[in-house]
XYZ file of C-alpha atoms in Angstrom:
668
model
C 20.273 -34.496 -26.399
C 21.024 -31.737 -28.932
C 24.215 -29.895 -28.386
C 23.364 -26.455 -26.537
C 24.470 -23.269 -28.364
C 26.283 -22.089 -25.223
C 28.830 -25.043 -25.749
C 28.649 -24.823 -29.373
C 29.533 -21.198 -29.397
C 32.561 -21.495 -26.927
C 34.701 -24.731 -27.574
C 36.350 -23.939 -24.085
C 32.981 -25.170 -22.489
C 33.033 -28.496 -24.085
C 34.795 -30.145 -21.129
C 31.841 -29.005 -18.983
C 29.069 -29.910 -21.335
C 27.590 -32.616 -18.868
C 27.287 -30.009 -16.106
C 25.741 -27.354 -18.337
C 23.298 -29.878 -19.957
C 22.446 -31.198 -16.318
C 21.632 -27.658 -15.255
C 19.379 -27.257 -18.209
C 17.671 -30.585 -17.561
C 17.157 -29.755 -13.872
C 15.336 -26.544 -14.943
C 12.955 -28.603 -16.957
C 12.411 -30.851 -14.240
C 11.617 -28.050 -11.585
C 9.255 -26.400 -14.080
C 7.256 -29.631 -14.638
C 7.158 -30.192 -10.904
C 5.639 -26.661 -10.469
C 3.221 -26.820 -13.399
C 2.077 -30.331 -13.002
C 3.925 -31.535 -16.045
C 2.704 -28.628 -18.181
C -0.991 -28.729 -17.067
C -0.722 -25.076 -16.415
C 1.822 -22.555 -17.785
C 4.574 -20.986 -15.577
C 2.599 -17.808 -15.504
C -0.482 -19.316 -14.250
C 1.636 -21.050 -11.582
C 3.179 -17.773 -10.475
C -0.061 -16.033 -9.526
C 0.031 -16.609 -5.884
C -0.637 -13.039 -5.154
C -4.150 -13.351 -6.504
C -4.607 -16.161 -3.988
C -2.717 -15.197 -0.778
C -2.708 -11.903 1.040
C -5.798 -9.653 1.889
C -8.461 -9.143 -0.816
C -11.669 -7.294 -0.935
C -14.041 -9.508 -2.979
C -16.961 -6.777 -3.207
C -19.230 -8.610 -0.841
C -16.489 -9.269 1.825
C -12.950 -9.577 2.646
C -10.726 -12.795 2.490
C -7.107 -13.177 3.690
C -4.997 -16.276 3.214
C -1.335 -17.074 4.375
C 1.000 -20.099 4.358
C 2.091 -21.140 7.735
C 2.403 -24.867 8.080
C 3.939 -24.669 11.559
C 1.289 -22.638 13.111
C -1.305 -24.032 15.446
C -3.490 -21.037 15.352
C -3.743 -17.711 13.750
C -5.846 -14.600 14.714
C -6.142 -11.130 12.866
C -5.530 -8.335 15.193
C -5.503 -4.487 14.435
C -7.128 -1.135 14.775
C -10.462 -2.731 14.086
C -10.422 -4.785 17.368
C -8.024 -2.933 19.442
C -5.178 -5.283 18.668
C -6.961 -8.043 20.630
C -7.244 -11.789 20.169
C -10.756 -12.384 19.122
C -12.514 -15.429 18.052
C -14.416 -13.436 15.493
C -11.090 -12.841 13.739
C -9.583 -16.262 14.013
C -8.260 -18.048 10.843
C -9.258 -21.598 9.565
C -6.703 -24.037 8.412
C -7.619 -25.469 5.170
C -4.984 -27.591 3.418
C -1.144 -27.744 2.789
C -0.423 -25.377 5.766
C -2.546 -22.657 4.265
C -4.982 -20.594 6.708
C -7.884 -18.641 5.573
C -10.308 -16.044 6.906
C -13.440 -14.458 5.598
C -15.015 -11.367 6.954
C -18.052 -8.947 6.103
C -17.557 -5.824 4.333
C -17.981 -3.642 7.475
C -15.322 -5.618 9.413
C -12.390 -3.862 7.679
C -11.771 -0.487 6.182
C -9.301 1.381 3.918
C -6.189 2.374 5.931
C -6.919 0.037 8.906
C -3.761 -1.330 10.401
C -3.327 -5.052 10.979
C -1.217 -7.909 11.896
C -1.275 -11.825 12.355
C -1.090 -13.224 15.777
C 0.482 -16.447 15.046
C 0.567 -19.349 17.489
C 2.875 -22.363 17.315
C 3.955 -25.227 19.621
C 5.736 -23.452 22.428
C 5.429 -19.934 21.270
C 3.609 -17.191 19.577
C 4.199 -13.720 17.996
C 2.674 -10.932 15.879
C 3.683 -11.091 12.224
C 3.290 -8.820 9.154
C 1.477 -11.059 6.500
C 4.092 -12.555 4.122
C 1.895 -11.459 1.045
C 0.671 -8.047 2.347
C 0.960 -5.084 -0.164
C 1.161 -2.175 2.143
C 3.576 -1.632 5.327
C 3.660 1.522 7.334
C 5.851 2.607 10.186
C 4.356 4.647 13.236
C 6.164 7.944 13.376
C 6.365 7.902 17.206
C 6.641 4.115 18.206
C 8.620 3.303 14.904
C 6.454 -0.013 15.003
C 5.674 -1.322 11.478
C 2.143 -2.635 10.676
C 0.370 -3.845 7.597
C -2.150 -1.450 6.145
C -5.294 -2.112 4.208
C -5.134 -0.027 1.016
C -8.474 -0.121 -0.793
C -9.251 3.595 -1.904
C -12.674 4.384 -3.439
C -10.798 5.504 -6.544
C -7.683 3.722 -7.004
C -5.207 4.740 -9.473
C -5.889 3.906 -13.289
C -3.073 3.742 -15.441
C -3.521 5.868 -18.624
C -0.569 4.325 -20.513
C -1.678 0.731 -20.467
C 0.470 -0.455 -23.271
C 4.157 0.407 -23.157
C 6.956 -1.222 -25.343
C 10.212 0.179 -24.246
C 12.618 1.866 -27.000
C 15.856 0.867 -25.388
C 18.282 0.363 -28.227
C 20.737 0.915 -26.565
C 19.515 0.631 -23.032
C 20.641 3.975 -21.266
C 19.765 3.510 -17.392
C 19.530 6.098 -14.873
C 19.942 4.306 -11.531
C 18.131 6.227 -8.887
C 16.915 6.121 -5.226
C 13.469 7.972 -4.641
C 14.253 8.924 -1.004
C 17.612 10.507 -1.677
C 16.378 12.259 -4.967
C 15.291 15.343 -2.937
C 17.429 18.204 -2.870
C 16.175 18.926 0.661
C 17.509 17.203 3.679
C 14.684 14.754 3.999
C 13.120 11.557 2.521
C 11.948 12.297 -0.908
C 8.677 10.943 -2.297
C 7.364 9.305 -5.426
C 5.427 12.364 -6.330
C 8.435 14.766 -6.041
C 10.478 12.228 -8.153
C 7.847 12.081 -10.703
C 7.397 15.906 -10.988
C 10.998 17.078 -10.631
C 13.384 14.359 -11.409
C 11.628 12.437 -14.351
C 11.803 15.589 -16.674
C 15.601 15.863 -15.914
C 16.126 12.354 -16.920
C 14.200 12.865 -20.258
C 16.236 15.834 -21.043
C 19.535 14.107 -20.269
C 18.770 11.432 -22.820
C 18.235 8.294 -20.642
C 15.518 5.933 -21.696
C 15.269 3.987 -18.488
C 15.303 4.256 -14.674
C 16.356 1.697 -12.443
C 14.712 2.332 -8.970
C 16.331 0.996 -5.839
C 14.689 0.253 -2.436
C 11.233 -0.222 -3.731
C 10.503 -3.529 -1.830
C 9.608 -2.381 2.044
C 12.743 -2.628 4.249
C 12.892 -1.803 7.916
C 16.230 0.050 8.009
C 16.438 2.933 5.470
C 19.992 2.943 5.571
C 20.051 -0.674 4.109
C 19.634 1.001 0.610
C 16.478 -1.376 0.318
C 18.825 -4.614 0.342
C 17.384 -5.840 3.728
C 13.821 -6.679 2.424
C 11.011 -7.564 4.897
C 7.857 -7.399 2.740
C 8.478 -8.202 -0.579
C 4.965 -7.468 -2.153
C 4.772 -3.803 -0.401
C 6.028 -0.870 -2.072
C 7.961 1.183 0.347
C 5.612 3.635 2.147
C 8.504 5.945 3.111
C 8.107 7.452 -0.335
C 4.321 7.538 -0.605
C 1.244 5.456 -1.524
C 0.852 2.544 -4.083
C -1.049 4.867 -6.277
C 1.716 7.468 -6.175
C 4.309 4.834 -7.497
C 1.908 3.797 -10.277
C 1.578 7.485 -11.272
C 5.098 7.697 -11.366
C 5.553 4.846 -13.567
C 2.611 5.819 -15.701
C 4.171 9.172 -16.387
C 7.574 7.624 -16.994
C 5.950 5.563 -19.787
C 4.152 8.612 -21.218
C 7.597 10.140 -21.511
C 9.033 7.068 -23.043
C 10.884 5.757 -20.049
C 11.286 2.215 -19.184
C 11.113 1.544 -15.296
C 13.391 -1.399 -14.012
C 13.005 -2.425 -10.411
C 16.052 -3.251 -8.400
C 14.486 -6.486 -7.008
C 16.122 -8.583 -4.051
C 15.674 -12.311 -4.047
C 19.150 -13.119 -2.848
C 18.350 -12.962 0.734
C 15.912 -11.371 3.330
C 16.166 -9.370 6.439
C 16.481 -11.490 9.655
C 13.641 -9.279 11.388
C 10.874 -11.872 12.690
C 8.091 -9.287 13.493
C 8.410 -7.255 10.222
C 10.040 -10.004 8.026
C 9.831 -13.642 7.289
C 12.447 -14.577 9.849
C 10.392 -17.111 11.793
C 6.989 -16.303 10.250
C 5.274 -19.408 11.448
C 7.579 -20.035 14.365
C 9.787 -22.388 12.369
C 13.308 -21.532 11.161
C 12.949 -23.426 7.898
C 9.830 -22.125 6.353
C 11.186 -20.044 3.757
C 14.910 -20.448 4.572
C 17.672 -22.972 4.797
C 18.430 -24.665 8.237
C 21.785 -25.168 9.879
C 24.821 -23.162 8.582
C 23.283 -22.139 5.341
C 20.408 -20.282 6.953
C 22.357 -17.197 7.611
C 24.409 -15.095 5.207
C 27.061 -14.003 7.596
C 28.699 -11.307 5.433
C 25.288 -9.590 4.987
C 23.516 -10.390 8.303
C 20.582 -11.675 6.527
C 18.716 -14.883 5.738
C 19.135 -17.142 2.632
C 16.262 -18.429 0.793
C 15.802 -22.222 0.271
C 15.275 -22.504 -3.400
C 14.906 -26.416 -3.524
C 11.282 -25.786 -2.064
C 8.365 -25.288 -4.432
C 6.649 -23.140 -1.955
C 9.629 -20.710 -2.010
C 9.801 -20.676 -5.598
C 6.018 -20.077 -5.727
C 6.535 -17.020 -3.447
C 9.397 -15.632 -5.396
C 8.014 -16.255 -9.007
C 4.733 -14.729 -7.949
C 6.754 -11.766 -6.582
C 8.130 -11.157 -9.963
C 4.754 -11.448 -11.800
C 3.133 -9.285 -9.284
C 5.463 -6.175 -9.790
C 4.831 -6.370 -13.436
C 1.134 -6.978 -13.432
C 0.248 -4.734 -10.566
C 2.599 -1.826 -11.136
C 3.686 -1.992 -14.763
C 7.272 -2.397 -14.078
C 9.210 -3.154 -17.395
C 11.697 -5.495 -15.568
C 14.124 -6.065 -12.889
C 17.937 -5.867 -11.972
C 18.445 -8.959 -9.861
C 20.730 -7.949 -6.876
C 23.236 -10.353 -5.456
C 23.196 -12.953 -8.056
C 26.770 -14.030 -7.324
C 25.591 -14.796 -3.668
C 22.806 -16.996 -5.060
C 25.067 -18.942 -7.569
C 27.470 -20.389 -5.006
C 27.194 -22.150 -1.852
C 30.122 -19.771 -0.649
C 28.238 -16.843 -1.763
C 31.198 -16.329 -4.003
C 33.352 -15.649 -1.113
C 37.032 -16.942 -1.347
C 36.403 -18.217 -4.878
C 39.096 -17.437 -7.401
C 37.084 -17.719 -10.605
C 40.333 -17.791 -12.550
C 39.162 -20.582 -15.203
C 36.107 -22.299 -16.404
C 36.553 -24.933 -14.050
C 35.637 -22.701 -11.130
C 32.126 -22.523 -12.582
C 31.612 -26.300 -12.602
C 33.334 -27.541 -9.627
C 30.421 -28.571 -7.420
C 30.227 -25.284 -5.436
C 27.382 -24.017 -7.285
C 23.562 -24.099 -6.083
C 21.923 -25.924 -8.793
C 18.553 -25.027 -7.162
C 19.202 -21.235 -7.153
C 20.334 -21.550 -10.818
C 16.949 -23.183 -11.557
C 15.138 -20.477 -9.916
C 16.908 -17.701 -11.802
C 16.439 -19.563 -15.043
C 12.626 -19.920 -14.300
C 12.307 -16.333 -13.272
C 13.660 -15.079 -16.469
C 11.438 -17.489 -18.566
C 8.301 -16.452 -16.484
C 9.042 -12.583 -16.626
C 9.412 -12.847 -20.517
C 6.311 -14.975 -20.605
C 4.293 -12.280 -18.727
C 5.790 -9.664 -20.785
C 7.740 -10.425 -23.780
C 9.361 -6.918 -23.978
C 10.560 -7.165 -20.194
C 14.257 -6.262 -19.358
C 16.194 -8.482 -17.016
C 19.668 -7.654 -15.826
C 21.911 -9.770 -13.442
C 24.134 -8.024 -10.888
C 27.068 -10.785 -10.912
C 30.783 -10.442 -10.289
C 32.074 -13.907 -10.789
C 31.609 -14.146 -14.557
C 29.440 -17.234 -14.760
C 29.119 -18.164 -18.357
C 25.772 -18.221 -19.887
C 24.143 -15.850 -17.376
C 22.858 -13.675 -20.247
C 22.543 -16.206 -22.644
C 19.070 -17.510 -24.041
C 17.522 -20.457 -21.956
C 17.158 -22.534 -25.012
C 20.893 -22.385 -25.751
C 21.814 -23.388 -22.227
C 21.929 -19.905 -20.570
C 20.007 -18.521 -17.526
C 17.937 -16.084 -19.662
C 18.926 -12.703 -18.551
C 18.855 -10.032 -21.034
C 21.928 -8.160 -19.674
C 24.684 -8.713 -17.122
C 26.423 -5.865 -15.297
C 30.066 -5.325 -16.561
C 31.152 -5.176 -12.977
C 34.812 -5.272 -13.882
C 34.746 -1.803 -15.509
C 34.039 0.410 -12.497
C 36.629 -1.789 -10.525
C 39.060 -1.068 -13.085
C 38.437 2.685 -13.082
C 38.712 2.908 -9.378
C 41.856 0.726 -9.386
C 43.506 2.958 -12.055
C 42.815 6.063 -10.010
C 44.163 4.773 -7.066
C 47.186 3.132 -8.174
C 48.368 4.587 -11.279
C 50.048 7.899 -12.184
C 48.378 9.669 -15.367
C 51.413 9.045 -17.440
C 51.022 5.202 -16.798
C 47.596 4.860 -18.100
C 47.730 2.246 -20.863
C 45.019 2.475 -23.753
C 45.460 -1.438 -24.481
C 44.254 -1.968 -20.900
C 41.346 0.283 -21.114
C 40.421 -1.187 -24.547
C 40.642 -4.738 -22.878
C 38.595 -3.782 -19.919
C 35.823 -2.009 -21.631
C 35.410 -4.612 -24.568
C 36.298 -8.001 -22.660
C 32.945 -9.878 -22.695
C 31.371 -12.851 -24.045
C 30.059 -12.613 -27.691
C 26.798 -14.182 -26.866
C 25.931 -12.113 -23.688
C 25.041 -8.414 -23.626
C 26.244 -6.356 -20.674
C 25.600 -3.008 -19.105
C 28.825 -0.996 -18.966
C 29.301 1.778 -16.370
C 32.105 3.873 -14.917
C 30.362 3.942 -11.451
C 27.146 3.079 -9.720
C 25.812 3.652 -6.339
C 28.372 1.199 -4.939
C 31.175 3.759 -5.528
C 29.347 6.660 -3.934
C 28.553 4.998 -0.630
C 30.432 6.261 2.613
C 33.689 4.698 3.057
C 34.316 4.687 -0.611
C 34.705 7.476 -3.243
C 33.240 8.398 -6.462
C 35.128 9.060 -9.513
C 34.986 12.674 -9.145
C 36.288 12.584 -5.688
C 39.153 10.330 -6.700
C 40.009 12.899 -9.301
C 39.467 16.362 -7.345
C 38.943 15.483 -3.677
C 38.802 18.408 -1.287
C 39.517 20.988 -3.953
C 35.890 20.454 -5.056
C 34.812 22.474 -2.024
C 36.727 25.534 -3.089
C 37.402 25.590 -6.844
C 34.283 24.801 -8.852
C 33.644 28.451 -9.787
C 33.640 28.742 -13.602
C 36.045 31.829 -13.257
C 38.426 29.646 -10.850
C 41.146 28.086 -12.669
C 42.515 25.188 -10.757
C 44.772 22.385 -12.141
C 43.470 19.792 -10.033
C 39.896 20.535 -10.954
C 40.611 21.055 -14.625
C 42.379 17.532 -14.691
C 39.538 15.979 -12.936
C 36.740 17.283 -15.167
C 38.952 16.411 -18.280
C 39.398 12.747 -17.016
C 35.734 12.490 -15.805
C 34.485 13.233 -19.197
C 36.964 10.908 -20.917
C 36.248 7.902 -18.611
C 32.616 8.193 -19.243
C 33.058 8.604 -23.043
C 35.126 5.446 -23.581
C 32.876 3.569 -21.154
C 29.721 4.516 -22.885
C 31.081 4.302 -26.437
C 32.319 0.661 -26.222
C 28.970 -0.912 -25.166
C 27.483 -3.807 -26.511
C 24.094 -3.750 -24.735
C 23.739 -0.726 -22.305
C 25.129 2.031 -20.317
C 24.349 2.968 -16.649
C 24.862 6.047 -14.395
C 23.970 6.542 -10.928
C 21.656 9.708 -10.052
C 24.017 12.785 -9.838
C 27.264 11.277 -10.911
C 26.847 12.413 -14.461
C 27.359 15.949 -13.074
C 30.067 15.057 -10.686
C 27.851 15.207 -7.389
C 30.034 15.942 -4.450
C 30.327 13.945 -1.342
C 29.532 10.576 -0.563
C 26.019 8.757 0.324
C 25.555 8.256 4.011
C 21.874 7.568 5.181
C 20.800 8.859 8.481
C 22.023 6.974 11.428
C 23.140 7.220 14.949
C 26.657 7.933 14.019
C 25.702 11.129 12.022
C 23.059 12.298 14.220
C 20.322 10.760 11.970
C 21.154 13.538 9.233
C 19.825 13.514 5.739
C 22.687 15.892 4.556
C 24.587 13.329 2.636
C 21.351 11.218 1.483
C 20.071 13.817 -1.059
C 21.057 15.168 -4.417
C 22.113 18.706 -4.824
C 20.454 19.587 -8.180
C 21.031 23.280 -7.572
C 24.806 22.608 -8.352
C 24.270 21.424 -11.853
C 21.573 24.027 -12.354
C 23.894 26.904 -11.521
C 25.726 28.352 -14.723
C 28.384 29.823 -12.487
C 29.615 26.447 -11.137
C 31.530 23.805 -13.249
C 29.275 20.895 -12.613
C 27.150 21.952 -15.400
C 29.889 21.369 -17.685
C 29.805 17.553 -16.764
C 26.139 17.417 -16.877
C 26.105 19.119 -20.492
C 28.663 16.735 -21.730
C 26.713 13.747 -20.407
C 23.701 14.981 -22.207
C 25.656 15.723 -25.467
C 27.167 12.076 -25.236
C 23.976 10.459 -24.885
C 22.513 12.532 -27.644
C 25.347 11.162 -30.026
C 24.790 7.572 -28.856
C 21.002 7.977 -29.361
C 21.639 9.325 -32.843
C 22.767 6.021 -34.045
C 20.237 3.290 -34.842
C 21.063 0.239 -32.678
C 24.353 1.969 -31.421
C 25.203 -0.976 -29.090
C 25.016 -3.572 -31.902
C 27.221 -1.624 -34.504
C 30.480 -3.314 -35.105
C 33.327 -1.944 -32.881
C 36.681 -2.093 -34.769
C 40.103 -0.847 -33.082
C 41.822 1.245 -35.596
C 44.860 2.138 -33.398
C 46.267 1.937 -29.858
C 49.691 2.870 -28.607
C 50.652 2.775 -24.807
C 53.774 4.875 -25.313
C 51.779 7.590 -27.072
C 48.726 6.871 -24.637
C 46.408 7.192 -27.772
C 43.353 4.930 -28.431
C 41.043 5.150 -31.516
C 38.276 2.916 -32.646
C 35.478 2.888 -35.134
C 31.655 2.208 -34.885
C 29.886 2.582 -38.425
C 30.849 5.900 -39.554
C 31.943 7.333 -36.067
C 35.757 7.652 -35.191
C 36.620 7.892 -31.497
C 40.003 9.051 -30.402
C 41.338 9.393 -27.115
C 44.491 10.921 -25.915
C 45.134 9.859 -22.295
C 48.591 11.547 -21.932
C 48.514 14.350 -19.437
C 51.135 16.427 -21.131
C 51.778 15.409 -24.629
C 49.665 16.849 -27.551
C 50.095 15.578 -31.094
C 50.128 17.155 -34.385
C 49.180 15.294 -37.659
C 48.701 12.072 -35.759
C 47.357 9.753 -38.335
C 44.913 6.665 -38.237
C 43.993 4.333 -41.106
C 40.338 4.955 -41.894
C 37.902 4.554 -44.731
C 38.525 7.485 -47.261
C 36.405 10.558 -47.110
C 35.573 13.696 -45.063
C 35.269 13.639 -41.135
C 33.866 16.309 -38.890
C 34.105 16.394 -35.173
C 30.691 15.989 -33.516
C 31.688 15.600 -29.860
C 34.889 17.030 -28.204
C 35.610 16.649 -24.461
C 37.762 19.996 -25.026
C 34.809 21.842 -26.168
C 34.636 25.190 -24.026
C 30.836 24.154 -23.563
C 32.038 21.144 -21.546
C 34.757 23.205 -19.513
C 37.550 22.367 -21.993
C 40.102 24.657 -23.328
C 38.743 24.747 -27.045
C 42.375 23.941 -28.606
C 40.837 22.742 -31.725
C 38.848 24.193 -34.362
C 36.017 21.723 -34.747
C 34.363 23.613 -37.721
C 37.300 22.065 -39.947
C 36.464 19.113 -42.188
C 39.300 16.506 -42.128
C 40.022 14.968 -45.465
C 41.811 11.708 -45.599
C 45.055 11.494 -47.217
C 45.638 8.916 -50.048
C 48.547 6.292 -49.545
C 49.111 3.843 -52.342
C 50.339 1.121 -49.901
C 46.766 0.889 -48.584
C 44.764 1.366 -51.689
C 43.704 -2.215 -51.854
C 42.577 -2.010 -48.283
C 40.570 1.076 -49.169
C 41.975 3.102 -46.400
C 43.578 6.322 -46.170
C 45.295 8.556 -43.504
C 43.037 10.512 -41.297
C 45.513 13.086 -39.565
C 44.467 15.086 -36.563
C 45.574 17.536 -33.966
C 44.973 15.700 -30.657
C 45.635 17.814 -27.450
C 46.744 16.228 -24.245
C 43.923 14.704 -21.938
C 41.039 15.073 -24.462
C 38.918 12.675 -26.556
C 36.928 13.388 -29.729
C 34.423 11.888 -32.051
C 34.464 12.356 -35.736
C 31.771 11.411 -38.144
C 32.293 10.429 -41.717
C 30.243 12.486 -44.187
């Protein structure tokens, strides 16, 4: 076969060409087996949600489920007092599929229902695998499927939407904890009160967590039970559609945090033993359980499982108009070990036989499907091992993601804050971590996400300020710890955002240094929502320093948005000095200058740049952002001629650079 570009572009992959080509060929084989050798498209194959589940046909109801191990199935619910009734008995048709047809008057909007599934040696109530709505009883805490068939379902007003995400600026968010009140927030509240903030801040995409229904709120949505049901904790399906529709009208792309790496172990609420067997959707034996996550792992070698998961991808795009997905736990899918105990220190670690070829094939087909359904879709991989080709094109031998998360960057910042004194920060290391990536793969850079905000960890602002945040955040309170924290918080974000090659991500509230950790209501905290909310009042209060950080974040994104295709502009380091703790680089006509030193300011510090006049357009030391205002940013900086560099067409740009500040200059 023709050499794949993945290998051609990276000679270090040549020894593993056979493995890379083998994976590519296996994807083709799996697709052929799913589509009947091309008799239908992948999108046509992935339409299971139109066949399975409960549907109102106009002259009646039809419900189908796949349960090959079942011997009998009955529909039970509020319409028949949850009793086993012959009138609600399913008929087995073919390939393990069961079906029931009912007249119009048999079921009604908002009725509750489940399946009573019987198998050899047992039986149990189950929530249908393909159901689209699940609710929990406030008193009994029992989950049930609910019929959602309103007289006037929500109609999208913005039917066609093409994201303008160049670069992609993501606001990672959680609907439930977006409320300032100590409660579970709603889709409606988020649409009305949080979306406008995101637009004003300059983000062009939201990445919503915990959409797929999950029994335990505190799982952050990562222990999914019902893959086709939007979590009812936050409102109705129509509420979610309204939120997405409004986001599109505001120019905001909506990315869903999708979980296909594992499933909750629950049997009544989830897929654990849906038809009484252990192997319907999941592996058997030692591979069935993910010990570290206390969950179940899908068997991607089964065509029925791929049908379920691929249909799930298409469903969320077609039914809700989601613009794409951030796939969670991709490392766990790629390796039999779930990535645990692997070194990933050289290319051989990605081609040593520890990889799950079926999971790789699924991820590749999922990306192909998603872009077949919506060519403008966005897919992002949360992957920590560094698997080559993850965000490379499928035709080049890659797995087809548009972006991969640059998970090394937040780890680097946390490690730096934990282990290094300020005077030991090395600009060369910072440059390496923020720009170290494969040339043929776009990444999402971020200083911190929800992972760093969870209880047991610390956000950047807490590593920087800690308890002083509780007492010294008033604007007129001058505290050295707080001043240092605010200065470094801005610098860390600026160097992370300004070195992107794809996109940038921020978790809800972190842009203004939201205090405290995230701790969902649980028995250990008295089921309190105190730490599972966002205190927007802090950034809105002009008498508190939080607004300095929020205002800087807004100005930083405005600068990035002012440059066409900022993420694709060449990035050129023009100077770094670990001794001086100075870093400077250019992107087109912008010069980024960082002084990481805590106590050394420099006068007439020079860099070689294209000749001309430069003006400061962003400065972390600006009083508007809580800085000291030590420089006069109204001054135009003219480069100084040096005959030694005349042939290179470069001259000296000399600046005053205060300690612990960063500035961006634009060439006129």
